[in-house]
PDB file of C-alpha atoms in Angstrom:
ATOM      1  CA  MET J   8     142.108  76.305  60.698  1.00  0.00           C
ATOM      2  CA  ILE J   9     140.657  79.817  58.635  1.00  0.00           C
ATOM      3  CA  TYR J  10     138.805  81.822  59.624  1.00  0.00           C
ATOM      4  CA  ALA J  11     136.978  84.574  58.075  1.00  0.00           C
ATOM      5  CA  ILE J  12     135.111  87.897  59.718  1.00  0.00           C
ATOM      6  CA  SER J  13     133.857  91.320  58.320  1.00  0.00           C
ATOM      7  CA  ASP J  14     132.774  94.498  59.754  1.00  0.00           C
ATOM      8  CA  ILE J  15     133.964  94.801  63.447  1.00  0.00           C
ATOM      9  CA  HIS J  16     133.382  98.073  63.529  1.00  0.00           C
ATOM     10  CA  GLY J  17     135.136  98.853  66.999  1.00  0.00           C
ATOM     11  CA  GLN J  18     133.590  96.999  68.772  1.00  0.00           C
ATOM     12  CA  TYR J  19     137.368  95.686  70.233  1.00  0.00           C
ATOM     13  CA  ASP J  20     135.482  93.133  73.615  1.00  0.00           C
ATOM     14  CA  ALA J  21     133.640  91.261  71.285  1.00  0.00           C
ATOM     15  CA  PHE J  22     136.514  90.983  69.428  1.00  0.00           C
ATOM     16  CA  MET J  23     138.385  90.023  71.985  1.00  0.00           C
ATOM     17  CA  SER J  24     135.576  87.434  72.901  1.00  0.00           C
ATOM     18  CA  LEU J  25     135.497  85.645  70.159  1.00  0.00           C
ATOM     19  CA  LEU J  26     138.631  85.275  68.893  1.00  0.00           C
ATOM     20  CA  LYS J  27     138.718  83.042  72.867  1.00  0.00           C
ATOM     21  CA  LYS J  28     135.949  81.478  71.166  1.00  0.00           C
ATOM     22  CA  ILE J  29     137.265  79.839  68.582  1.00  0.00           C
ATOM     23  CA  ASN J  30     140.445  79.742  69.595  1.00  0.00           C
ATOM     24  CA  PHE J  31     142.522  81.433  67.137  1.00  0.00           C
ATOM     25  CA  LYS J  32     145.941  80.470  67.447  1.00  0.00           C
ATOM     26  CA  ASP J  33     149.451  81.525  65.672  1.00  0.00           C
ATOM     27  CA  THR J  34     148.645  78.365  63.809  1.00  0.00           C
ATOM     28  CA  ASP J  35     145.557  79.496  62.559  1.00  0.00           C
ATOM     29  CA  ASP J  36     144.594  81.913  59.609  1.00  0.00           C
ATOM     30  CA  LEU J  37     142.146  84.825  60.205  1.00  0.00           C
ATOM     31  CA  TYR J  38     140.243  87.077  57.311  1.00  0.00           C
ATOM     32  CA  VAL J  39     139.239  90.543  58.140  1.00  0.00           C
ATOM     33  CA  LEU J  40     136.879  91.516  54.745  1.00  0.00           C
ATOM     34  CA  GLY J  41     137.476  95.227  55.986  1.00  0.00           C
ATOM     35  CA  ASP J  42     135.195  97.288  58.492  1.00  0.00           C
ATOM     36  CA  ALA J  43     137.365  97.391  61.193  1.00  0.00           C
ATOM     37  CA  ILE J  44     137.140 100.449  62.546  1.00  0.00           C
ATOM     38  CA  ASP J  45     134.326 103.958  62.592  1.00  0.00           C
ATOM     39  CA  ARG J  46     130.572 103.244  64.710  1.00  0.00           C
ATOM     40  CA  GLY J  47     132.566 100.816  67.576  1.00  0.00           C
ATOM     41  CA  PRO J  48     134.089 102.358  70.382  1.00  0.00           C
ATOM     42  CA  MET J  49     137.269 100.783  70.086  1.00  0.00           C
ATOM     43  CA  PRO J  50     138.179 100.949  65.974  1.00  0.00           C
ATOM     44  CA  ILE J  51     141.849 102.701  66.885  1.00  0.00           C
ATOM     45  CA  GLU J  52     142.068  99.467  69.088  1.00  0.00           C
ATOM     46  CA  CYS J  53     140.578  96.431  66.472  1.00  0.00           C
ATOM     47  CA  LEU J  54     143.064  98.052  63.592  1.00  0.00           C
ATOM     48  CA  GLN J  55     146.381  98.450  65.232  1.00  0.00           C
ATOM     49  CA  TYR J  56     145.981  93.759  66.741  1.00  0.00           C
ATOM     50  CA  ILE J  57     144.859  93.667  63.178  1.00  0.00           C
ATOM     51  CA  MET J  58     148.355  94.922  63.021  1.00  0.00           C
ATOM     52  CA  GLY J  59     150.500  93.342  64.839  1.00  0.00           C
ATOM     53  CA  HIS J  60     149.832  89.414  64.153  1.00  0.00           C
ATOM     54  CA  ASP J  61     151.119  88.957  60.934  1.00  0.00           C
ATOM     55  CA  ASN J  62     148.526  86.029  60.819  1.00  0.00           C
ATOM     56  CA  ILE J  63     145.217  88.157  60.250  1.00  0.00           C
ATOM     57  CA  HIS J  64     144.711  89.308  57.161  1.00  0.00           C
ATOM     58  CA  MET J  65     142.764  92.185  56.223  1.00  0.00           C
ATOM     59  CA  LEU J  66     140.998  93.807  53.183  1.00  0.00           C
ATOM     60  CA  LEU J  67     140.055  97.723  52.549  1.00  0.00           C
ATOM     61  CA  GLY J  68     136.735  97.774  53.551  1.00  0.00           C
ATOM     62  CA  ASN J  69     134.943 101.993  53.079  1.00  0.00           C
ATOM     63  CA  HIS J  70     135.298 102.581  56.027  1.00  0.00           C
ATOM     64  CA  GLU J  71     138.899 102.402  56.287  1.00  0.00           C
ATOM     65  CA  LEU J  72     138.768 103.938  52.574  1.00  0.00           C
ATOM     66  CA  MET J  73     136.674 106.900  54.008  1.00  0.00           C
ATOM     67  CA  MET J  74     138.721 107.181  56.703  1.00  0.00           C
ATOM     68  CA  TYR J  75     142.365 107.355  54.202  1.00  0.00           C
ATOM     69  CA  GLU J  76     141.283 109.557  52.083  1.00  0.00           C
ATOM     70  CA  THR J  77     139.800 112.037  54.953  1.00  0.00           C
ATOM     71  CA  MET J  78     143.757 112.361  56.442  1.00  0.00           C
ATOM     72  CA  THR J  79     145.266 112.937  53.333  1.00  0.00           C
ATOM     73  CA  VAL J  80     143.282 114.721  50.917  1.00  0.00           C
ATOM     74  CA  ASN J  81     141.886 118.372  51.944  1.00  0.00           C
ATOM     75  CA  ASP J  82     138.330 117.563  51.047  1.00  0.00           C
ATOM     76  CA  ARG J  83     135.837 119.026  53.667  1.00  0.00           C
ATOM     77  CA  ASP J  84     133.205 116.678  51.637  1.00  0.00           C
ATOM     78  CA  ILE J  85     134.798 113.653  52.184  1.00  0.00           C
ATOM     79  CA  GLU J  86     135.815 114.646  55.919  1.00  0.00           C
ATOM     80  CA  ASN J  87     132.214 115.103  56.608  1.00  0.00           C
ATOM     81  CA  ASN J  88     130.816 112.037  54.284  1.00  0.00           C
ATOM     82  CA  TRP J  89     133.440 109.959  56.802  1.00  0.00           C
ATOM     83  CA  HIS J  90     131.867 111.367  59.844  1.00  0.00           C
ATOM     84  CA  ARG J  91     128.297 110.766  58.990  1.00  0.00           C
ATOM     85  CA  ASN J  92     129.202 106.857  58.586  1.00  0.00           C
ATOM     86  CA  GLY J  93     130.647 107.445  62.414  1.00  0.00           C
ATOM     87  CA  GLY J  94     133.669 107.698  61.355  1.00  0.00           C
ATOM     88  CA  GLY J  95     134.204 110.640  64.974  1.00  0.00           C
ATOM     89  CA  VAL J  96     135.211 108.298  67.293  1.00  0.00           C
ATOM     90  CA  THR J  97     137.944 107.201  65.059  1.00  0.00           C
ATOM     91  CA  ALA J  98     138.450 110.134  63.845  1.00  0.00           C
ATOM     92  CA  LYS J  99     139.152 110.995  67.511  1.00  0.00           C
ATOM     93  CA  LYS J 100     141.408 107.712  69.113  1.00  0.00           C
ATOM     94  CA  TYR J 101     143.407 108.540  65.276  1.00  0.00           C
ATOM     95  CA  LEU J 102     144.156 112.095  65.992  1.00  0.00           C
ATOM     96  CA  ALA J 103     145.901 111.462  69.876  1.00  0.00           C
ATOM     97  CA  LEU J 104     148.336 108.876  68.224  1.00  0.00           C
ATOM     98  CA  SER J 105     152.141 109.992  68.045  1.00  0.00           C
ATOM     99  CA  GLU J 106     153.166 110.800  64.540  1.00  0.00           C
ATOM    100  CA  THR J 107     154.943 108.108  64.072  1.00  0.00           C
ATOM    101  CA  ASP J 108     151.567 105.062  64.837  1.00  0.00           C
ATOM    102  CA  ARG J 109     149.386 107.026  62.273  1.00  0.00           C
ATOM    103  CA  LYS J 110     151.430 107.421  59.819  1.00  0.00           C
ATOM    104  CA  GLN J 111     152.024 103.217  60.496  1.00  0.00           C
ATOM    105  CA  ILE J 112     147.955 102.547  60.225  1.00  0.00           C
ATOM    106  CA  LEU J 113     147.329 105.257  56.658  1.00  0.00           C
ATOM    107  CA  SER J 114     150.741 103.100  55.330  1.00  0.00           C
ATOM    108  CA  TYR J 115     148.716  99.869  56.595  1.00  0.00           C
ATOM    109  CA  ILE J 116     145.307 101.038  55.236  1.00  0.00           C
ATOM    110  CA  LYS J 117     146.926 101.768  52.020  1.00  0.00           C
ATOM    111  CA  SER J 118     148.769  98.766  51.250  1.00  0.00           C
ATOM    112  CA  LEU J 119     145.205  96.800  52.214  1.00  0.00           C
ATOM    113  CA  PRO J 120     144.164  95.069  48.944  1.00  0.00           C
ATOM    114  CA  LEU J 121     140.872  94.472  47.795  1.00  0.00           C
ATOM    115  CA  ASN J 122     139.852  90.938  47.436  1.00  0.00           C
ATOM    116  CA  PHE J 123     141.343  87.580  48.507  1.00  0.00           C
ATOM    117  CA  GLU J 124     141.632  84.405  46.517  1.00  0.00           C
ATOM    118  CA  ILE J 125     142.634  81.354  48.928  1.00  0.00           C
ATOM    119  CA  THR J 126     141.132  77.471  48.314  1.00  0.00           C
ATOM    120  CA  ALA J 127     140.516  75.909  51.406  1.00  0.00           C
ATOM    121  CA  ASN J 128     139.269  71.633  52.500  1.00  0.00           C
ATOM    122  CA  GLY J 129     138.751  72.047  47.792  1.00  0.00           C
ATOM    123  CA  ILE J 130     136.328  75.042  48.380  1.00  0.00           C
ATOM    124  CA  ASN J 131     137.418  77.893  45.818  1.00  0.00           C
ATOM    125  CA  TYR J 132     136.633  80.559  47.904  1.00  0.00           C
ATOM    126  CA  ILE J 133     136.383  84.583  46.620  1.00  0.00           C
ATOM    127  CA  LEU J 134     136.467  86.787  49.947  1.00  0.00           C
ATOM    128  CA  CYS J 135     134.792  90.475  49.227  1.00  0.00           C
ATOM    129  CA  HIS J 136     134.172  93.278  51.629  1.00  0.00           C
ATOM    130  CA  ALA J 137     131.646  94.163  49.499  1.00  0.00           C
ATOM    131  CA  ALA J 138     132.115  93.314  45.694  1.00  0.00           C
ATOM    132  CA  PRO J 139     134.546  90.920  43.772  1.00  0.00           C
ATOM    133  CA  LEU J 140     137.385  92.469  41.139  1.00  0.00           C
ATOM    134  CA  CYS J 141     135.871  89.961  38.436  1.00  0.00           C
ATOM    135  CA  LYS J 142     132.877  91.916  38.339  1.00  0.00           C
ATOM    136  CA  TYR J 143     133.986  95.033  38.049  1.00  0.00           C
ATOM    137  CA  TYR J 144     136.130  94.480  34.697  1.00  0.00           C
ATOM    138  CA  ASP J 145     133.204  91.327  33.098  1.00  0.00           C
ATOM    139  CA  THR J 146     132.638  92.291  30.339  1.00  0.00           C
ATOM    140  CA  THR J 147     128.552  91.060  30.006  1.00  0.00           C
ATOM    141  CA  PHE J 148     127.329  92.938  31.755  1.00  0.00           C
ATOM    142  CA  GLU J 149     125.587  95.523  30.755  1.00  0.00           C
ATOM    143  CA  LYS J 150     127.159 100.013  31.183  1.00  0.00           C
ATOM    144  CA  THR J 151     123.631 100.355  32.611  1.00  0.00           C
ATOM    145  CA  THR J 152     123.804  98.441  35.900  1.00  0.00           C
ATOM    146  CA  GLU J 153     125.281  99.579  38.893  1.00  0.00           C
ATOM    147  CA  VAL J 154     128.506  97.779  38.457  1.00  0.00           C
ATOM    148  CA  TYR J 155     128.911 101.315  36.515  1.00  0.00           C
ATOM    149  CA  TYR J 156     128.382 103.689  38.381  1.00  0.00           C
ATOM    150  CA  PHE J 157     131.057 102.795  40.163  1.00  0.00           C
ATOM    151  CA  TYR J 158     134.397 105.448  39.241  1.00  0.00           C
ATOM    152  CA  ASN J 159     136.336 103.025  39.476  1.00  0.00           C
ATOM    153  CA  GLU J 160     137.884  99.466  40.458  1.00  0.00           C
ATOM    154  CA  LYS J 161     138.857 100.364  43.951  1.00  0.00           C
ATOM    155  CA  GLU J 162     134.484 101.978  45.136  1.00  0.00           C
ATOM    156  CA  TYR J 163     133.713  98.916  43.269  1.00  0.00           C
ATOM    157  CA  ALA J 164     134.915  96.528  45.151  1.00  0.00           C
ATOM    158  CA  VAL J 165     134.667  98.429  49.019  1.00  0.00           C
ATOM    159  CA  TRP J 166     130.922 100.254  48.032  1.00  0.00           C
ATOM    160  CA  MET J 167     129.022  98.200  45.984  1.00  0.00           C
ATOM    161  CA  ARG J 168     125.636  97.140  47.425  1.00  0.00           C
ATOM    162  CA  ARG J 169     124.070  94.854  45.508  1.00  0.00           C
ATOM    163  CA  LYS J 170     124.361  90.904  46.037  1.00  0.00           C
ATOM    164  CA  PRO J 171     127.333  89.443  43.300  1.00  0.00           C
ATOM    165  CA  LYS J 172     126.428  87.223  41.311  1.00  0.00           C
ATOM    166  CA  PRO J 173     127.536  83.800  41.601  1.00  0.00           C
ATOM    167  CA  ILE J 174     130.397  82.609  39.788  1.00  0.00           C
ATOM    168  CA  GLU J 175     131.485  78.668  38.965  1.00  0.00           C
ATOM    169  CA  ASN J 176     133.439  76.162  40.868  1.00  0.00           C
ATOM    170  CA  LYS J 177     133.952  79.282  43.642  1.00  0.00           C
ATOM    171  CA  THR J 178     131.913  80.802  46.828  1.00  0.00           C
ATOM    172  CA  ILE J 179     132.260  84.497  47.320  1.00  0.00           C
ATOM    173  CA  ILE J 180     132.394  86.063  50.785  1.00  0.00           C
ATOM    174  CA  ILE J 181     131.064  89.347  51.792  1.00  0.00           C
ATOM    175  CA  GLY J 182     130.465  90.962  54.457  1.00  0.00           C
ATOM    176  CA  HIS J 183     129.942  94.585  54.291  1.00  0.00           C
ATOM    177  CA  THR J 184     125.566  94.967  53.781  1.00  0.00           C
ATOM    178  CA  PRO J 185     124.298  93.824  57.209  1.00  0.00           C
ATOM    179  CA  THR J 186     122.588  89.688  57.228  1.00  0.00           C
ATOM    180  CA  ILE J 187     119.207  92.359  59.292  1.00  0.00           C
ATOM    181  CA  ALA J 188     118.741  94.441  56.648  1.00  0.00           C
ATOM    182  CA  PHE J 189     116.936  92.199  55.348  1.00  0.00           C
ATOM    183  CA  GLN J 190     116.446  89.460  57.705  1.00  0.00           C
ATOM    184  CA  LYS J 191     113.448  88.367  59.869  1.00  0.00           C
ATOM    185  CA  ALA J 192     115.650  86.859  62.769  1.00  0.00           C
ATOM    186  CA  GLU J 193     115.895  88.383  66.482  1.00  0.00           C
ATOM    187  CA  LYS J 194     119.735  88.605  65.908  1.00  0.00           C
ATOM    188  CA  GLY J 195     122.266  89.351  63.069  1.00  0.00           C
ATOM    189  CA  GLU J 196     122.930  85.600  61.175  1.00  0.00           C
ATOM    190  CA  ILE J 197     125.254  84.474  58.344  1.00  0.00           C
ATOM    191  CA  ALA J 198     122.978  84.879  55.435  1.00  0.00           C
ATOM    192  CA  VAL J 199     123.805  82.440  52.288  1.00  0.00           C
ATOM    193  CA  PHE J 200     122.557  82.772  48.881  1.00  0.00           C
ATOM    194  CA  ASP J 201     123.472  80.211  45.313  1.00  0.00           C
ATOM    195  CA  GLY J 202     127.425  81.117  45.820  1.00  0.00           C
ATOM    196  CA  VAL J 203     127.846  83.874  48.074  1.00  0.00           C
ATOM    197  CA  ILE J 204     127.569  84.004  51.566  1.00  0.00           C
ATOM    198  CA  ASP J 205     127.194  87.766  53.826  1.00  0.00           C
ATOM    199  CA  ILE J 206     129.353  87.080  57.275  1.00  0.00           C
ATOM    200  CA  ASP J 207     128.223  91.275  58.222  1.00  0.00           C
ATOM    201  CA  CYS J 208     125.978  89.865  60.710  1.00  0.00           C
ATOM    202  CA  GLY J 209     125.396  93.778  62.531  1.00  0.00           C
ATOM    203  CA  ALA J 210     128.086  94.321  64.697  1.00  0.00           C
ATOM    204  CA  ALA J 211     127.469  97.981  64.103  1.00  0.00           C
ATOM    205  CA  TYR J 212     124.519  97.947  64.899  1.00  0.00           C
ATOM    206  CA  PRO J 213     123.596  95.585  68.425  1.00  0.00           C
ATOM    207  CA  ASP J 214     121.018  98.185  69.260  1.00  0.00           C
ATOM    208  CA  ARG J 215     118.823  95.993  66.021  1.00  0.00           C
ATOM    209  CA  GLY J 216     120.300  93.174  66.947  1.00  0.00           C
ATOM    210  CA  GLY J 217     123.399  92.934  65.217  1.00  0.00           C
ATOM    211  CA  ARG J 218     126.494  90.816  66.665  1.00  0.00           C
ATOM    212  CA  LEU J 219     130.498  89.444  65.259  1.00  0.00           C
ATOM    213  CA  CYS J 220     130.384  86.341  63.448  1.00  0.00           C
ATOM    214  CA  CYS J 221     133.187  84.421  62.578  1.00  0.00           C
ATOM    215  CA  PHE J 222     133.529  81.391  59.664  1.00  0.00           C
ATOM    216  CA  CYS J 223     135.446  78.153  59.602  1.00  0.00           C
ATOM    217  CA  LEU J 224     136.048  78.263  55.510  1.00  0.00           C
ATOM    218  CA  ASP J 225     137.642  74.667  57.041  1.00  0.00           C
ATOM    219  CA  THR J 226     134.517  73.121  58.674  1.00  0.00           C
ATOM    220  CA  GLN J 227     131.544  75.874  57.469  1.00  0.00           C
ATOM    221  CA  GLU J 228     131.113  75.979  61.056  1.00  0.00           C
ATOM    222  CA  VAL J 229     130.022  80.038  62.541  1.00  0.00           C
ATOM    223  CA  PHE J 230     130.819  81.536  65.347  1.00  0.00           C
ATOM    224  CA  TYR J 231     128.919  84.587  66.426  1.00  0.00           C
ATOM    225  CA  GLN J 232     129.548  86.722  69.425  1.00  0.00           C
ATOM    226  CA  ASP J 233     127.106  89.924  71.138  1.00  0.00           C
ATOM    227  CA  ILE J 234     127.692  92.932  71.728  1.00  0.00           C
ATOM    228  CA  GLU J 235     127.776  93.348  75.639  1.00  0.00           C
TER     229      GLU J 235
END
């Protein structure tokens, strides 16, 4: 089976419970759409678990990008922005690691792609953290749109907030923007639009009903895990 999850945000225990709930096996594949770190209590543990499994594939999220830039660029504004966005717990745990482990993590983050394109059960998917790269290069956009606010494709792919417009014969799956921001449900639920599915169910904000979500691309089944 092929699964997708996004925005784990350091909720390691809930992540493990969700993998147990779906009976995740070595023969399955899991796509993590970025933001495994920050805000929650065990961000480095989430990242290292993902790194340790060949059948778990991860995209760059804006939080991983903020971490990487903080640790590789001597810029106080970048560092302050990361900490304002919940990076404090990640920074503390990262700096407590051995130099070898720190280098491995930064090398891994540097290698992360911006989109995946896969096919499951006859459906063509574009998996993104925030937006599909093809939209960044779409010349039909007017230059006054949000696309041109970003300096490069990487920033666009991980920071874009506007819901992507549908792409013919493809289903876009995104995270980044918690569905609890625009839903009235008591707990976070996936949001399905025209050709777009948002699977960030707000695990970063469990006090507001946020939880983790895992979406099976083969069956369209959705699995939820509350944050204890």
